[in-house]
Short mmCIF file of C-alpha atoms in Angstrom, two decimals:
data_model
loop_
_atom_site.label_atom_id
_atom_site.label_comp_id
_atom_site.label_asym_id
_atom_site.label_seq_id
_atom_site.Cartn_x
_atom_site.Cartn_y
_atom_site.Cartn_z
CA UNK A 22 81.67 139.34 134.21
CA UNK A 23 79.62 142.05 132.50
CA UNK A 24 80.28 142.69 128.85
CA UNK A 25 79.79 146.20 127.56
CA UNK A 26 78.10 146.97 124.28
CA UNK A 27 80.26 148.62 121.65
CA UNK A 28 78.91 150.78 118.86
CA UNK A 29 80.84 151.81 115.77
CA UNK A 30 79.60 153.73 112.76
CA UNK A 31 81.39 154.87 109.65
CA UNK A 32 80.41 156.23 106.26
CA UNK A 33 82.46 154.94 103.36
CA UNK A 34 82.56 155.89 99.71
CA UNK A 35 82.87 153.09 97.18
CA UNK A 36 84.66 153.46 93.88
CA UNK A 37 82.29 153.84 90.92
CA UNK A 38 81.15 150.48 89.61
CA UNK A 39 79.60 149.77 86.22
CA UNK A 40 76.01 148.65 86.02
CA UNK A 41 75.63 145.16 87.46
CA UNK A 42 76.11 143.19 90.66
CA UNK A 43 79.47 143.45 92.44
CA UNK A 44 81.01 141.73 95.46
CA UNK A 45 82.05 144.30 98.06
CA UNK A 46 82.58 142.09 101.13
CA UNK A 47 86.35 142.65 101.19
CA UNK A 48 85.91 146.42 100.84
CA UNK A 49 83.61 146.43 103.87
CA UNK A 50 86.21 144.51 105.90
CA UNK A 51 89.04 146.76 104.71
CA UNK A 52 87.18 150.00 105.45
CA UNK A 53 85.69 148.88 108.78
CA UNK A 54 88.28 147.00 110.87
CA UNK A 55 86.21 147.70 113.99
CA UNK A 56 84.28 144.51 113.16
CA UNK A 57 87.23 142.53 114.53
CA UNK A 58 86.67 144.04 118.00
CA UNK A 59 83.19 142.57 118.38
CA UNK A 60 82.79 139.07 119.79
CA UNK A 61 79.01 138.81 119.28
CA UNK A 62 76.97 141.42 117.43
CA UNK A 63 75.53 142.74 114.20
CA UNK A 64 76.65 144.74 111.19
CA UNK A 65 74.14 146.84 109.34
CA UNK A 66 75.11 148.10 105.89
CA UNK A 67 72.91 150.89 104.49
CA UNK A 68 73.24 152.46 101.04
CA UNK A 69 72.46 156.19 100.76
CA UNK A 70 71.08 156.04 97.23
CA UNK A 71 67.78 155.36 95.48
CA UNK A 72 69.12 153.79 92.29
CA UNK A 73 71.48 151.19 93.76
CA UNK A 74 70.88 148.52 96.37
CA UNK A 75 72.42 145.81 98.53
CA UNK A 76 71.88 142.09 98.90
CA UNK A 77 73.69 138.95 100.06
CA UNK A 78 74.22 136.08 97.65
CA UNK A 79 76.71 133.77 95.88
CA UNK A 80 80.34 134.82 96.32
CA UNK A 81 82.13 132.23 94.18
CA UNK A 82 80.63 131.94 90.70
CA UNK A 83 80.54 135.30 88.85
CA UNK A 84 77.86 134.01 86.47
CA UNK A 85 75.37 134.35 89.33
CA UNK A 86 75.95 138.11 89.33
CA UNK A 87 75.51 138.25 85.54
CA UNK A 88 72.27 136.26 85.82
CA UNK A 89 70.99 138.66 88.50
CA UNK A 90 71.54 141.59 86.12
CA UNK A 91 69.88 139.77 83.23
CA UNK A 92 66.87 138.75 85.26
CA UNK A 93 66.39 142.20 86.84
CA UNK A 94 66.41 143.74 83.35
CA UNK A 95 63.62 141.37 82.28
CA UNK A 96 61.68 141.91 85.50
CA UNK A 97 62.01 145.72 85.32
CA UNK A 98 62.57 146.74 81.68
CA UNK A 99 63.76 150.10 80.45
CA UNK A 100 61.63 152.26 78.14
CA UNK A 101 58.30 151.07 79.52
CA UNK A 102 55.67 153.34 77.96
CA UNK A 103 53.99 154.00 81.31
CA UNK A 104 57.09 155.52 83.01
CA UNK A 105 56.62 159.22 83.76
CA UNK A 106 59.93 159.81 85.59
CA UNK A 107 62.19 159.73 82.54
CA UNK A 108 64.11 163.02 82.51
CA UNK A 109 67.29 161.44 84.01
CA UNK A 110 67.56 158.74 81.35
CA UNK A 111 65.94 155.47 80.39
CA UNK A 112 67.76 153.59 83.15
CA UNK A 113 66.64 155.94 85.97
CA UNK A 114 63.08 154.85 86.79
CA UNK A 115 63.92 151.15 86.38
CA UNK A 116 66.88 151.72 88.74
CA UNK A 117 64.57 153.15 91.41
CA UNK A 118 62.22 150.18 91.12
CA UNK A 119 65.09 147.66 91.21
CA UNK A 120 66.57 149.38 94.27
CA UNK A 121 63.24 149.15 96.09
CA UNK A 122 62.85 145.48 95.16
CA UNK A 123 66.38 144.57 96.31
CA UNK A 124 66.56 146.80 99.41
CA UNK A 125 68.62 149.59 100.90
CA UNK A 126 70.15 147.70 103.83
CA UNK A 127 71.35 144.33 105.01
CA UNK A 128 72.18 142.97 108.43
CA UNK A 129 74.84 140.36 109.12
CA UNK A 130 75.72 138.65 112.41
CA UNK A 131 79.22 139.20 113.77
CA UNK A 132 80.76 136.22 115.54
CA UNK A 133 84.27 136.24 117.03
CA UNK A 134 85.25 139.39 115.14
CA UNK A 135 84.14 138.20 111.71
CA UNK A 136 81.02 138.49 109.59
CA UNK A 137 79.09 135.26 110.08
CA UNK A 138 78.27 134.72 106.42
CA UNK A 139 77.71 131.32 104.88
CA UNK A 140 80.52 129.67 102.94
CA UNK A 141 79.17 130.85 99.59
CA UNK A 142 77.78 134.22 100.68
CA UNK A 143 79.06 137.71 99.97
CA UNK A 144 77.78 141.29 100.08
CA UNK A 145 76.66 142.65 96.71
CA UNK A 146 76.48 146.23 95.58
CA UNK A 147 73.69 146.20 93.01
CA UNK A 148 74.39 149.09 90.63
CA UNK A 149 71.26 149.74 88.60
CA UNK A 150 72.41 152.82 86.65
CA UNK A 151 74.60 152.88 83.57
CA UNK A 152 76.71 155.62 85.17
CA UNK A 153 75.82 155.61 88.85
CA UNK A 154 79.08 157.04 90.11
CA UNK A 155 80.55 156.40 93.54
CA UNK A 156 78.14 155.17 96.21
CA UNK A 157 78.09 155.91 99.94
CA UNK A 158 77.46 153.25 102.56
CA UNK A 159 76.81 153.70 106.26
CA UNK A 160 78.29 150.84 108.24
CA UNK A 161 77.04 150.34 111.79
CA UNK A 162 78.46 147.57 113.98
CA UNK A 163 77.39 146.87 117.52
CA UNK A 164 77.80 144.11 120.04
CA UNK A 165 79.95 142.98 122.91
#
């Protein structure tokens, strides 16, 4: 029996989140039920912004997300004297650097209609601005 490839794509708009690292796995599921129609495949999540990013990490202990924020602020400090791009605020250039370090997209296997994440894994929105506003994601799922 030949299985046909399915392709689904949707752009979603997240609610505004405060600066920090936020679990959005359930929002992705809620906004993109097409995942359940794929037996074997992939989900790509892409963020359409340069001052926020995505990653996969701990989904149970919220202190992990707080530690991510603390460490990123040490790694990429605000008010560095060598920043030239400062006209959008002291958090802007550091947000661009953090977004590049963390990444603009993630890919997750789909198995039997569900994201094949590890037991303790979840999708993070990494909001690097103090007032980033709502963020847009492009979700692309494909498989058979």
